[in-house]
Short mmCIF file of C-alpha atoms in Angstrom, two decimals:
data_model
loop_
_atom_site.label_atom_id
_atom_site.label_comp_id
_atom_site.label_asym_id
_atom_site.label_seq_id
_atom_site.Cartn_x
_atom_site.Cartn_y
_atom_site.Cartn_z
CA MET A 964 -33.24 19.06 14.85
CA THR A 965 -31.82 20.83 17.83
CA TYR A 966 -28.59 22.77 17.90
CA THR A 967 -26.83 20.02 19.86
CA ALA A 968 -28.11 17.31 17.53
CA TRP A 969 -26.67 19.10 14.49
CA ILE A 970 -23.32 19.46 16.17
CA LEU A 971 -23.26 15.81 17.20
CA LEU A 972 -24.27 14.67 13.71
CA THR A 973 -21.63 16.86 12.08
CA ALA A 974 -18.90 15.77 14.46
CA SER A 975 -19.86 12.12 14.03
CA LEU A 976 -19.64 12.42 10.26
CA VAL A 977 -16.15 13.86 10.68
CA GLY A 978 -15.21 10.94 12.92
CA LEU A 979 -16.69 8.39 10.52
CA SER A 980 -15.14 9.72 7.30
CA CYS A 981 -11.76 10.40 8.87
CA GLY A 982 -11.77 7.04 10.64
CA ILE A 983 -12.29 5.12 7.40
CA ILE A 984 -9.77 7.11 5.36
CA GLY A 985 -7.31 6.95 8.28
CA VAL A 986 -7.11 3.15 8.15
CA PHE A 987 -5.56 3.27 4.69
CA LEU A 988 -3.38 6.25 5.60
CA ILE A 989 -1.85 4.20 8.40
CA LEU A 990 -1.52 0.95 6.48
CA ARG A 991 0.04 2.81 3.55
CA ARG A 992 2.43 4.50 5.99
CA MET A 993 1.24 7.90 4.85
CA ALA A 994 0.31 9.54 8.14
CA MET A 995 2.63 12.42 7.28
CA MET A 996 0.78 12.96 4.01
CA ALA A 997 -2.40 13.54 5.99
CA ASP A 998 -0.62 16.21 7.96
CA ALA A 999 0.62 17.76 4.72
CA ILE A 1000 -2.69 17.72 2.88
CA SER A 1001 -4.62 19.00 5.89
CA HIS A 1002 -2.49 22.15 5.66
CA THR A 1003 -2.22 22.59 1.90
CA VAL A 1004 -5.98 22.43 1.36
CA LEU A 1005 -5.94 25.91 2.94
CA LEU A 1006 -4.16 27.15 -0.18
CA GLY A 1007 -6.80 25.42 -2.29
CA ILE A 1008 -9.65 27.05 -0.39
CA VAL A 1009 -8.08 30.51 -0.52
CA THR A 1010 -7.30 30.22 -4.22
CA ALA A 1011 -10.81 29.00 -4.95
CA TYR A 1012 -12.17 32.01 -3.02
CA LEU A 1013 -9.91 34.47 -4.87
CA ILE A 1014 -11.08 33.14 -8.23
CA THR A 1015 -14.80 32.80 -7.49
CA ARG A 1016 -15.22 35.23 -4.55
CA GLU A 1017 -17.39 32.60 -2.91
CA LEU A 1018 -16.88 30.36 0.10
CA SER A 1019 -19.30 27.65 -0.92
CA GLY A 1020 -18.97 23.89 -0.66
CA VAL A 1021 -18.34 22.99 -4.29
CA HIS A 1022 -15.65 25.62 -4.82
CA MET A 1023 -13.91 24.60 -1.63
CA LEU A 1024 -14.00 20.92 -2.61
CA VAL A 1025 -12.56 21.57 -6.06
CA GLY A 1026 -9.86 23.85 -4.62
CA ALA A 1027 -8.99 21.27 -1.97
CA ILE A 1028 -8.77 18.43 -4.48
CA ILE A 1029 -6.41 20.43 -6.68
CA ALA A 1030 -4.27 21.47 -3.70
CA GLY A 1031 -4.20 17.91 -2.32
CA LEU A 1032 -3.20 16.41 -5.64
CA LEU A 1033 -0.61 19.16 -6.18
CA THR A 1034 0.87 18.25 -2.79
CA ALA A 1035 0.97 14.54 -3.64
CA VAL A 1036 2.48 15.14 -7.07
CA LEU A 1037 5.13 17.57 -5.79
CA VAL A 1038 6.12 15.26 -2.91
CA GLN A 1039 6.47 12.36 -5.35
CA TRP A 1040 8.38 14.52 -7.84
CA PHE A 1041 10.97 15.69 -5.33
CA HIS A 1042 11.25 12.19 -3.89
CA SER A 1043 11.87 10.65 -7.31
CA ARG A 1044 14.71 13.12 -7.78
CA GLY A 1045 16.58 12.01 -4.69
CA VAL A 1046 15.00 14.07 -1.86
CA GLN A 1047 14.08 11.96 1.20
CA GLN A 1048 10.35 11.24 1.41
CA ASP A 1049 9.82 12.93 4.79
CA ALA A 1050 11.96 15.93 3.85
CA SER A 1051 10.04 16.20 0.60
CA ILE A 1052 6.72 16.24 2.48
CA GLY A 1053 8.03 18.79 4.95
CA VAL A 1054 9.26 21.17 2.28
CA VAL A 1055 6.21 20.95 0.04
CA PHE A 1056 3.46 21.36 2.60
CA THR A 1057 5.01 24.15 4.63
CA THR A 1058 5.67 26.12 1.45
CA LEU A 1059 2.17 25.66 0.04
CA PHE A 1060 0.63 26.39 3.44
CA ALA A 1061 2.74 29.55 3.74
CA ILE A 1062 1.48 30.74 0.36
CA GLY A 1063 -2.05 30.17 1.64
CA VAL A 1064 -1.34 32.17 4.80
CA ILE A 1065 0.18 35.06 2.81
CA LEU A 1066 -2.79 35.12 0.43
CA ILE A 1067 -5.25 35.24 3.33
CA ALA A 1068 -3.37 38.06 4.99
CA THR A 1069 -2.87 40.19 1.88
CA GLN A 1070 -5.68 39.37 -0.53
CA VAL A 1071 -8.72 38.16 1.34
CA GLY A 1072 -9.35 40.95 3.81
CA ASN A 1073 -12.67 41.06 5.60
CA VAL A 1074 -14.15 37.64 4.93
CA HIS A 1075 -15.06 34.68 7.09
CA LEU A 1076 -11.67 33.10 6.48
CA ASP A 1077 -8.71 33.47 8.79
CA VAL A 1078 -5.74 31.42 9.85
CA GLN A 1079 -7.06 30.82 13.37
CA HIS A 1080 -10.28 29.39 11.94
CA ALA A 1081 -8.41 27.27 9.41
CA LEU A 1082 -6.20 25.70 12.04
CA MET A 1083 -8.67 25.16 14.86
CA GLY A 1084 -12.07 25.07 13.17
CA GLU A 1085 -15.24 26.33 14.80
CA ILE A 1086 -17.98 23.78 15.01
CA THR A 1087 -19.97 25.98 17.39
CA PHE A 1088 -21.20 28.31 14.64
CA LEU A 1089 -21.93 25.66 12.02
CA PRO A 1090 -25.63 25.02 12.80
CA TRP A 1091 -26.50 28.64 11.99
CA ASN A 1092 -25.07 28.61 8.48
CA THR A 1093 -27.82 26.63 6.78
CA ILE A 1094 -29.06 25.87 3.30
CA HIS A 1095 -32.64 24.93 2.37
CA LEU A 1096 -33.16 21.58 0.69
CA PRO A 1097 -36.45 20.18 -0.65
CA VAL A 1098 -38.00 17.46 1.55
CA ILE A 1099 -35.26 17.61 4.18
CA GLY A 1100 -35.60 21.28 5.02
CA ASP A 1101 -32.89 23.46 6.50
CA ILE A 1102 -29.56 21.77 6.95
CA PRO A 1103 -26.22 23.29 7.93
CA LYS A 1104 -23.99 23.66 4.88
CA ALA A 1105 -21.03 21.97 6.57
CA THR A 1106 -23.18 18.99 7.54
CA LEU A 1107 -24.50 18.61 4.00
CA MET A 1108 -20.97 18.68 2.61
CA LEU A 1109 -19.86 16.05 5.13
CA ILE A 1110 -22.77 13.78 4.22
CA VAL A 1111 -21.89 14.02 0.53
CA VAL A 1112 -18.18 13.43 1.21
CA PHE A 1113 -18.89 10.53 3.55
CA LEU A 1114 -21.07 8.83 0.92
CA VAL A 1115 -18.39 9.37 -1.74
CA VAL A 1116 -15.68 7.96 0.52
CA LEU A 1117 -17.82 4.98 1.49
CA ALA A 1118 -18.72 4.26 -2.13
CA PHE A 1119 -15.10 4.36 -3.26
CA ILE A 1120 -13.85 2.20 -0.40
CA ILE A 1121 -16.53 -0.45 -0.89
CA ALA A 1122 -16.47 -0.46 -4.71
CA PHE A 1123 -12.70 -0.86 -4.88
CA TYR A 1124 -12.23 -2.70 -1.59
CA LYS A 1125 -10.05 -5.50 -2.91
CA GLU A 1126 -8.02 -3.08 -5.05
CA TRP A 1127 -7.35 -0.87 -2.01
CA LYS A 1128 -6.35 -3.93 -0.07
CA ILE A 1129 -3.90 -5.29 -2.61
CA THR A 1130 -2.33 -1.95 -3.58
CA THR A 1131 -1.81 -1.25 0.12
CA PHE A 1132 -0.40 -4.65 1.02
CA ASP A 1133 1.65 -5.46 -2.07
CA ALA A 1134 1.84 -2.74 -4.71
CA GLY A 1135 4.33 -4.79 -6.73
CA LEU A 1136 1.97 -7.73 -7.12
CA ALA A 1137 -0.95 -5.38 -7.77
CA ALA A 1138 0.91 -3.71 -10.62
CA SER A 1139 1.95 -7.06 -12.07
CA LEU A 1140 -1.73 -8.09 -12.10
CA GLY A 1141 -2.62 -4.97 -14.07
CA ILE A 1142 -4.19 -2.96 -11.25
CA PRO A 1143 -3.41 0.77 -11.77
CA VAL A 1144 -1.40 1.38 -8.61
CA VAL A 1145 -0.43 4.98 -9.41
CA LEU A 1146 -3.97 6.00 -10.34
CA MET A 1147 -5.26 4.41 -7.12
CA HIS A 1148 -2.69 6.43 -5.18
CA TYR A 1149 -3.94 9.70 -6.59
CA VAL A 1150 -7.58 8.71 -6.18
CA PHE A 1151 -6.76 8.02 -2.55
CA MET A 1152 -5.06 11.41 -2.21
CA THR A 1153 -8.23 12.94 -3.64
CA LEU A 1154 -10.33 11.16 -1.01
CA VAL A 1155 -7.99 12.41 1.71
CA SER A 1156 -8.31 15.94 0.33
CA ILE A 1157 -12.12 16.03 0.21
CA THR A 1158 -12.38 14.41 3.64
CA THR A 1159 -10.00 16.98 5.03
CA VAL A 1160 -11.71 19.98 3.50
CA ALA A 1161 -15.15 18.78 4.56
CA SER A 1162 -13.92 18.33 8.12
CA PHE A 1163 -12.13 21.65 8.00
CA ASP A 1164 -14.97 23.88 9.17
CA ALA A 1165 -15.70 21.58 12.06
CA VAL A 1166 -12.33 20.69 13.49
CA GLY A 1167 -9.69 22.66 11.57
CA ALA A 1168 -6.47 21.61 9.90
CA ILE A 1169 -4.56 20.46 12.95
CA MET A 1170 -7.33 18.52 14.66
CA VAL A 1171 -8.30 16.79 11.43
CA VAL A 1172 -4.94 15.02 11.59
CA ALA A 1173 -5.89 13.65 14.99
CA MET A 1174 -9.23 12.46 13.62
CA LEU A 1175 -7.53 10.83 10.61
CA ILE A 1176 -4.70 9.07 12.38
CA THR A 1177 -5.55 8.29 16.00
CA PRO A 1178 -8.81 6.28 15.71
CA ALA A 1179 -7.24 4.18 12.94
CA ALA A 1180 -4.09 3.63 14.98
CA ALA A 1181 -6.25 2.52 17.92
CA ALA A 1182 -8.37 0.21 15.73
CA TYR A 1183 -5.20 -1.40 14.37
CA LEU A 1184 -4.42 -2.62 17.89
CA TRP A 1185 -7.73 -4.48 18.28
CA THR A 1186 -8.04 -6.61 15.16
CA ASP A 1187 -6.30 -8.73 12.56
CA ARG A 1188 -8.89 -8.09 9.86
CA LEU A 1189 -8.99 -5.12 7.54
CA SER A 1190 -12.80 -4.98 7.38
CA VAL A 1191 -13.09 -5.02 11.17
CA MET A 1192 -10.40 -2.38 11.43
CA LEU A 1193 -12.40 -0.10 9.12
CA VAL A 1194 -15.58 -0.51 11.17
CA LEU A 1195 -13.76 -0.07 14.48
CA SER A 1196 -11.89 2.98 13.28
CA GLY A 1197 -15.09 4.64 12.11
CA ALA A 1198 -16.74 3.76 15.43
CA PHE A 1199 -13.80 5.15 17.41
CA GLY A 1200 -14.05 8.33 15.36
CA VAL A 1201 -17.74 8.72 16.21
CA ILE A 1202 -17.19 7.90 19.90
CA SER A 1203 -14.38 10.47 20.08
CA ALA A 1204 -16.51 13.08 18.34
CA ILE A 1205 -19.50 12.63 20.64
CA GLY A 1206 -17.43 12.10 23.78
CA GLY A 1207 -15.33 15.14 22.88
CA TYR A 1208 -18.41 17.32 22.52
CA TYR A 1209 -19.75 16.47 25.97
CA LEU A 1210 -16.30 16.81 27.48
CA ALA A 1211 -16.08 20.29 25.96
CA VAL A 1212 -19.51 21.24 27.31
CA TRP A 1213 -18.63 19.86 30.73
CA ILE A 1214 -15.35 21.69 31.21
CA ASP A 1215 -16.36 24.59 28.92
CA THR A 1216 -13.56 24.43 26.37
CA SER A 1217 -12.85 24.06 22.63
CA ILE A 1218 -14.98 21.35 21.00
CA SER A 1219 -12.44 20.41 18.34
CA GLY A 1220 -9.69 20.28 20.97
CA SER A 1221 -11.77 17.96 23.16
CA MET A 1222 -12.57 15.72 20.21
CA ALA A 1223 -8.89 15.35 19.35
CA PHE A 1224 -8.11 14.77 23.02
CA SER A 1225 -10.74 12.00 23.14
CA THR A 1226 -9.08 10.20 20.23
CA GLY A 1227 -5.85 10.28 22.20
CA ILE A 1228 -7.56 8.80 25.27
CA LEU A 1229 -9.12 6.05 23.13
CA PHE A 1230 -5.72 5.25 21.70
CA LEU A 1231 -4.15 5.12 25.14
CA VAL A 1232 -6.86 2.75 26.39
CA SER A 1233 -6.32 0.56 23.31
CA PHE A 1234 -2.59 0.64 23.78
CA ILE A 1235 -2.92 -0.62 27.33
CA PHE A 1236 -5.79 -3.10 27.01
CA SER A 1237 -5.83 -4.46 23.43
CA PRO A 1238 -5.75 -8.28 23.37
CA ASN A 1239 -2.77 -8.82 21.06
CA HIS A 1240 -0.67 -5.69 21.19
CA GLY A 1241 -1.62 -4.11 24.49
CA LEU A 1242 0.63 -3.66 27.50
CA MET A 1243 -1.82 -5.54 29.74
CA SER A 1244 -1.95 -8.58 27.41
CA ARG A 1245 1.59 -9.40 28.45
CA VAL A 1246 0.64 -9.29 32.10
CA VAL A 1247 -2.77 -10.92 32.00
CA LYS A 1248 -2.31 -14.00 29.85
CA PRO A 1249 1.10 -15.43 30.56
CA TYR A 1250 -0.26 -19.00 30.54
CA THR A 1251 -1.81 -19.03 27.09
CA THR A 1252 0.41 -19.93 24.18
CA THR A 1253 0.22 -18.52 20.70
CA GLU A 1254 1.18 -21.72 18.89
CA MET B 552 10.20 -22.17 -27.94
CA SER B 553 10.99 -18.73 -26.60
CA VAL B 554 8.51 -17.38 -24.06
CA LEU B 555 10.52 -14.31 -23.14
CA ALA B 556 12.78 -12.19 -25.32
CA VAL B 557 14.66 -9.25 -23.87
CA ARG B 558 16.61 -6.91 -26.15
CA ASP B 559 19.15 -4.25 -25.24
CA LEU B 560 17.58 -3.53 -21.83
CA SER B 561 19.02 -0.84 -19.56
CA ALA B 562 17.82 0.86 -16.37
CA SER B 563 19.04 3.21 -13.66
CA TYR B 564 18.40 4.12 -10.03
CA HIS B 565 18.85 7.84 -9.31
CA LYS B 566 21.18 8.32 -12.30
CA ASN B 567 23.29 5.24 -11.44
CA LYS B 568 23.11 2.77 -14.26
CA VAL B 569 22.26 -0.59 -12.70
CA LEU B 570 21.55 -2.55 -15.89
CA TYR B 571 22.91 -2.19 -19.41
CA ASP B 572 22.98 -4.20 -22.65
CA VAL B 573 20.83 -6.96 -21.16
CA ASP B 574 19.94 -9.27 -24.00
CA PHE B 575 18.55 -12.78 -23.62
CA GLU B 576 15.84 -15.28 -24.44
CA ILE B 577 14.16 -17.82 -22.19
CA ASN B 578 12.73 -21.08 -23.49
CA GLN B 579 9.53 -22.68 -22.36
CA GLY B 580 9.85 -25.19 -19.56
CA SER B 581 13.17 -23.90 -18.28
CA LEU B 582 14.01 -23.25 -14.65
CA THR B 583 16.56 -20.44 -14.56
CA GLY B 584 18.52 -19.16 -11.59
CA ILE B 585 19.60 -15.51 -11.77
CA VAL B 586 22.85 -15.26 -9.86
CA GLY B 587 25.17 -12.35 -9.17
CA PRO B 588 26.73 -10.22 -6.41
CA ASN B 589 24.80 -7.68 -4.32
CA GLY B 590 23.83 -4.68 -6.41
CA ALA B 591 24.12 -6.67 -9.63
CA GLY B 592 20.59 -5.63 -10.61
CA LYS B 593 18.93 -9.04 -10.19
CA SER B 594 15.72 -7.75 -8.56
CA THR B 595 15.79 -4.68 -10.78
CA LEU B 596 15.87 -6.89 -13.86
CA LEU B 597 12.62 -8.58 -12.78
CA LYS B 598 11.00 -5.24 -11.96
CA VAL B 599 12.05 -3.63 -15.24
CA MET B 600 10.71 -6.53 -17.27
CA LEU B 601 7.38 -6.26 -15.44
CA ASP B 602 7.24 -2.46 -15.82
CA LEU B 603 7.49 -1.97 -12.04
CA HIS B 604 10.64 0.07 -12.60
CA PRO B 605 11.16 2.30 -15.66
CA LYS B 606 13.58 1.18 -18.34
CA LEU B 607 15.95 3.51 -20.12
CA SER B 608 16.05 1.50 -23.30
CA GLY B 609 15.26 -1.87 -24.76
CA SER B 610 12.26 -4.10 -25.29
CA VAL B 611 10.68 -7.03 -23.48
CA VAL B 612 8.45 -9.46 -25.35
CA PHE B 613 6.37 -12.13 -23.57
CA PHE B 614 4.97 -14.98 -25.67
CA GLY B 615 5.54 -12.82 -28.74
CA LYS B 616 3.36 -10.04 -27.32
CA ASN B 617 3.78 -7.06 -25.02
CA LEU B 618 3.25 -7.08 -21.26
CA SER B 619 -0.25 -5.58 -21.14
CA GLN B 620 -1.62 -8.35 -23.39
CA THR B 621 -0.06 -11.14 -21.33
CA LYS B 622 -0.44 -10.05 -17.71
CA THR B 623 -2.70 -12.95 -16.76
CA ARG B 624 -0.04 -15.39 -17.98
CA ILE B 625 2.68 -13.93 -15.76
CA GLY B 626 3.15 -14.55 -12.03
CA TYR B 627 5.40 -12.44 -9.83
CA VAL B 628 6.63 -13.27 -6.34
CA PRO B 629 8.26 -10.18 -4.78
CA GLN B 630 10.84 -10.41 -2.02
CA ARG B 631 9.24 -11.40 1.25
CA GLY B 632 10.66 -8.28 2.89
CA SER B 633 8.94 -5.99 0.39
CA VAL B 634 5.56 -6.17 2.12
CA ASP B 635 4.30 -5.29 5.60
CA TRP B 636 3.57 -8.58 7.37
CA ASP B 637 1.77 -6.70 10.16
CA PHE B 638 -0.98 -5.91 7.66
CA PRO B 639 -4.35 -6.96 9.14
CA THR B 640 -5.11 -10.01 7.04
CA ASN B 641 -4.74 -13.79 7.09
CA ALA B 642 -2.91 -16.33 4.94
CA LEU B 643 -5.94 -17.33 2.84
CA ASP B 644 -6.65 -13.70 2.05
CA VAL B 645 -3.10 -13.13 0.83
CA VAL B 646 -3.39 -16.12 -1.49
CA LEU B 647 -6.74 -14.81 -2.78
CA MET B 648 -4.96 -11.63 -3.84
CA GLY B 649 -3.31 -13.67 -6.58
CA LEU B 650 -6.76 -13.92 -8.17
CA TYR B 651 -7.71 -10.24 -7.93
CA GLY B 652 -6.60 -9.57 -11.50
CA LYS B 653 -8.82 -12.33 -12.86
CA ILE B 654 -11.80 -11.54 -10.62
CA GLY B 655 -11.96 -8.05 -12.14
CA TRP B 656 -13.40 -4.72 -11.03
CA PHE B 657 -16.45 -4.39 -8.77
CA LYS B 658 -16.56 -8.09 -7.96
CA TRP B 659 -15.81 -9.90 -4.74
CA PRO B 660 -13.97 -13.21 -4.48
CA SER B 661 -16.46 -16.08 -4.97
CA LYS B 662 -16.63 -19.39 -3.14
CA LYS B 663 -14.86 -20.96 -6.08
CA ASP B 664 -12.03 -18.45 -5.78
CA LYS B 665 -11.71 -19.25 -2.10
CA ALA B 666 -11.64 -22.97 -2.83
CA LEU B 667 -8.86 -22.39 -5.38
CA ALA B 668 -6.87 -20.37 -2.85
CA MET B 669 -7.39 -23.04 -0.22
CA ALA B 670 -6.22 -25.78 -2.58
CA SER B 671 -3.15 -23.74 -3.34
CA LEU B 672 -2.36 -23.31 0.36
CA GLU B 673 -2.78 -27.04 0.76
CA LYS B 674 -0.22 -27.72 -1.99
CA MET B 675 2.28 -25.70 0.01
CA GLY B 676 1.41 -27.57 3.21
CA MET B 677 -0.20 -24.47 4.71
CA ALA B 678 -3.88 -25.46 4.88
CA ASP B 679 -3.85 -25.49 8.69
CA TYR B 680 -2.69 -21.87 8.73
CA ALA B 681 -5.33 -20.44 6.38
CA ASN B 682 -6.94 -18.29 9.04
CA ARG B 683 -3.73 -17.36 10.82
CA GLN B 684 -2.82 -13.68 10.89
CA ILE B 685 0.20 -13.31 8.63
CA SER B 686 2.47 -11.70 11.24
CA GLN B 687 2.15 -14.88 13.31
CA LEU B 688 3.69 -17.02 10.56
CA SER B 689 7.37 -17.88 10.50
CA GLY B 690 9.56 -16.63 7.66
CA GLY B 691 9.34 -19.98 5.92
CA GLN B 692 5.56 -20.09 6.29
CA GLN B 693 5.24 -16.56 4.92
CA GLN B 694 7.26 -17.57 1.89
CA ARG B 695 5.03 -20.62 1.38
CA VAL B 696 2.00 -18.32 1.42
CA PHE B 697 3.68 -16.22 -1.27
CA LEU B 698 4.33 -19.35 -3.33
CA ALA B 699 0.72 -20.47 -2.85
CA ARG B 700 -0.38 -17.06 -4.11
CA ALA B 701 1.79 -17.51 -7.21
CA LEU B 702 0.38 -21.00 -7.82
CA VAL B 703 -3.22 -19.82 -7.62
CA GLN B 704 -2.49 -17.35 -10.41
CA ASP B 705 -1.94 -20.38 -12.67
CA ALA B 706 0.50 -18.42 -14.82
CA ASP B 707 2.73 -19.76 -17.60
CA LEU B 708 5.78 -17.69 -16.73
CA TYR B 709 6.88 -17.01 -13.15
CA PHE B 710 9.34 -14.50 -11.77
CA MET B 711 10.44 -15.08 -8.17
CA ASP B 712 12.64 -12.73 -6.22
CA GLU B 713 14.78 -14.58 -3.65
CA PRO B 714 12.10 -17.09 -2.57
CA LEU B 715 14.64 -19.11 -0.59
CA VAL B 716 16.03 -16.31 1.58
CA GLY B 717 15.50 -16.76 5.31
CA VAL B 718 13.46 -19.96 5.06
CA ASP B 719 13.94 -23.24 6.91
CA ALA B 720 15.28 -26.37 5.19
CA ALA B 721 11.84 -28.00 4.96
CA THR B 722 10.40 -24.93 3.24
CA GLU B 723 13.35 -24.73 0.89
CA SER B 724 12.83 -28.29 -0.33
CA ALA B 725 9.04 -27.78 -0.51
CA ILE B 726 9.53 -24.71 -2.67
CA MET B 727 12.05 -26.41 -4.94
CA GLU B 728 9.72 -29.39 -5.29
CA THR B 729 6.97 -26.98 -6.35
CA LEU B 730 9.22 -25.27 -8.88
CA LYS B 731 10.15 -28.62 -10.41
CA GLN B 732 6.48 -29.53 -10.71
CA LEU B 733 5.80 -26.23 -12.44
CA LYS B 734 8.59 -27.00 -14.88
CA GLU B 735 7.26 -30.49 -15.52
CA ASN B 736 3.88 -28.97 -16.31
CA GLY B 737 5.49 -26.88 -19.01
CA LYS B 738 5.68 -23.66 -17.01
CA THR B 739 8.71 -21.42 -17.18
CA VAL B 740 10.33 -20.07 -14.02
CA MET B 741 13.02 -17.46 -13.38
CA VAL B 742 14.33 -17.24 -9.82
CA VAL B 743 16.67 -14.68 -8.29
CA HIS B 744 18.98 -16.85 -6.24
CA HIS B 745 21.77 -16.05 -3.80
CA ASP B 746 23.25 -19.40 -2.79
CA LEU B 747 26.02 -20.47 -5.19
CA LEU B 748 26.27 -23.89 -3.54
CA THR B 749 22.83 -25.00 -4.69
CA VAL B 750 22.75 -23.52 -8.19
CA GLU B 751 23.77 -26.74 -9.97
CA GLU B 752 21.33 -28.82 -7.97
CA TYR B 753 18.32 -26.53 -8.40
CA PHE B 754 18.43 -24.95 -11.85
CA ASP B 755 18.77 -26.30 -15.37
CA HIS B 756 19.68 -22.85 -16.65
CA VAL B 757 21.67 -20.10 -15.01
CA MET B 758 22.04 -16.40 -15.75
CA LEU B 759 25.20 -14.86 -14.33
CA LEU B 760 24.42 -11.19 -13.91
CA ASN B 761 26.50 -8.21 -12.86
CA LYS B 762 24.77 -5.14 -14.27
CA THR B 763 24.93 -6.92 -17.60
CA ILE B 764 24.81 -10.59 -18.50
CA VAL B 765 28.18 -12.20 -17.99
CA LYS B 766 26.94 -15.57 -19.19
CA HIS B 767 23.60 -17.23 -19.68
CA GLY B 768 22.87 -20.80 -20.68
CA ARG B 769 22.56 -24.38 -19.48
CA THR B 770 23.88 -24.72 -15.96
CA ASP B 771 26.31 -27.55 -16.74
CA GLU B 772 27.94 -25.45 -19.47
CA THR B 773 27.65 -22.01 -17.94
CA PHE B 774 28.22 -22.39 -14.21
CA THR B 775 32.00 -22.73 -14.42
CA LYS B 776 34.68 -21.36 -12.15
CA GLU B 777 35.86 -18.87 -14.78
CA ASN B 778 32.36 -17.51 -15.45
CA VAL B 779 31.42 -17.22 -11.79
CA GLN B 780 34.68 -15.47 -11.00
CA ALA B 781 34.15 -13.11 -13.91
CA THR B 782 30.73 -12.30 -12.40
CA TYR B 783 31.78 -11.78 -8.81
CA GLY B 784 35.28 -10.41 -9.41
CA GLY B 785 38.45 -11.85 -7.92
CA ALA B 786 37.15 -11.79 -4.34
CA LEU B 787 35.25 -15.02 -4.63
CA ARG B 788 36.82 -18.27 -3.49
CA TRP B 789 35.65 -21.11 -5.67
CA MET B 790 33.71 -23.41 -3.40
CA LYS B 791 34.72 -26.64 -5.12
CA GLU B 792 38.34 -26.13 -4.10
CA ALA B 793 37.68 -26.10 -0.41
#
């Protein structure tokens, strides 16, 4: 595959995984948790590096899962003791992120790991950092990790589709039916963590929030069905990723920045033109009735 | 026959005790209204019994067993305001959720499940709205969908949290008709209720609650001026005087 093809494939996988996870983030009103986890996984990655002295996929994933769950548990713990939910998120993630930043600055030294990279990502270099697999051949490490994470996310969403739906819509009923609502919450936080860390190399901690939230928010405007929203959100993620790449090439700028910008444009278009919620729908169909 | 026995139950919200010394039994086939002022712990009582809110002390026994062994026999209707009605789904789908516990892991709702859900919607007069997005339903219609979801569970013991709040008169009588049918079929129903004027008409048993049980028993014996005033404090004007 060519250099451009690898970048497009990697970016599309980011858009797809983030788009799917983002739907449940939005419907569970947890957009802020995505912001939090996207930052605290840095601490997980740094800690994993300090323990193993390796920056490989598995170590990063494990570190990110632990950091993500730690974030979720701490936020819940403070909240249950009377701290406002949003304040709790704000306190926990900035503190954990700060520890990550301090560790990078003081302990890590001369490795391919710096704050700039963690925040903004650098998809441009990814195709050169490859691993050799039987049958498939050379594949960029980041792409391989994203494929694995995407398949895991997809498997979990499909296998527990109705459980995700009911715990999201009505956690009280779900619990009364014997569905483990709390466990599902932490499984979901784990999925958010691995999606974030896999997307990290490509788009960085800040842009991953855009990829998680904006395509899902746009998809929400177009449909009244959860399954359609999932497909649309994934598609919007891919369109933003590919569109963003060509935009970046065209005006010669940051790829991750252009991708995030594209999600914003898609949202704006949806906000104006969507059939039920859009601004234009009020102007265009004044003669149709909803009843 | 007792289907529910609660002993010495207490619970708190952020260190404020909202329930204490709650002790009662419910007999099969009764239709009980739980009545009390705001903050009396009515909703909390339901949640604590169903393990949706932690209890500080006490025990709850359903059909002589504990909750985990009897979950399929219990139906819960949360307050309408507790869910997001902008959620991307339709009325039939919400009713189907009542069957998710029985369908089990890794399985999708079958045609039979959908037929059951549809029949349940029909009972509540909502068949025409099966494919309607739930945000486009009126408050009364949303509550009917919730009731249909409870019916499809085919439980023996129902807990309903303010099912008559914010609904139109037609929905209110439809819901009460449904509750009476449940009772006639030997089901047991406990309803958090806010309207003192309709207590005597709607419920054969009443539980007067203000953080603890002030009085609980047959409505004709329990729902007296003295007991209601003791529950609400002196502020309440007895409606029969007016």
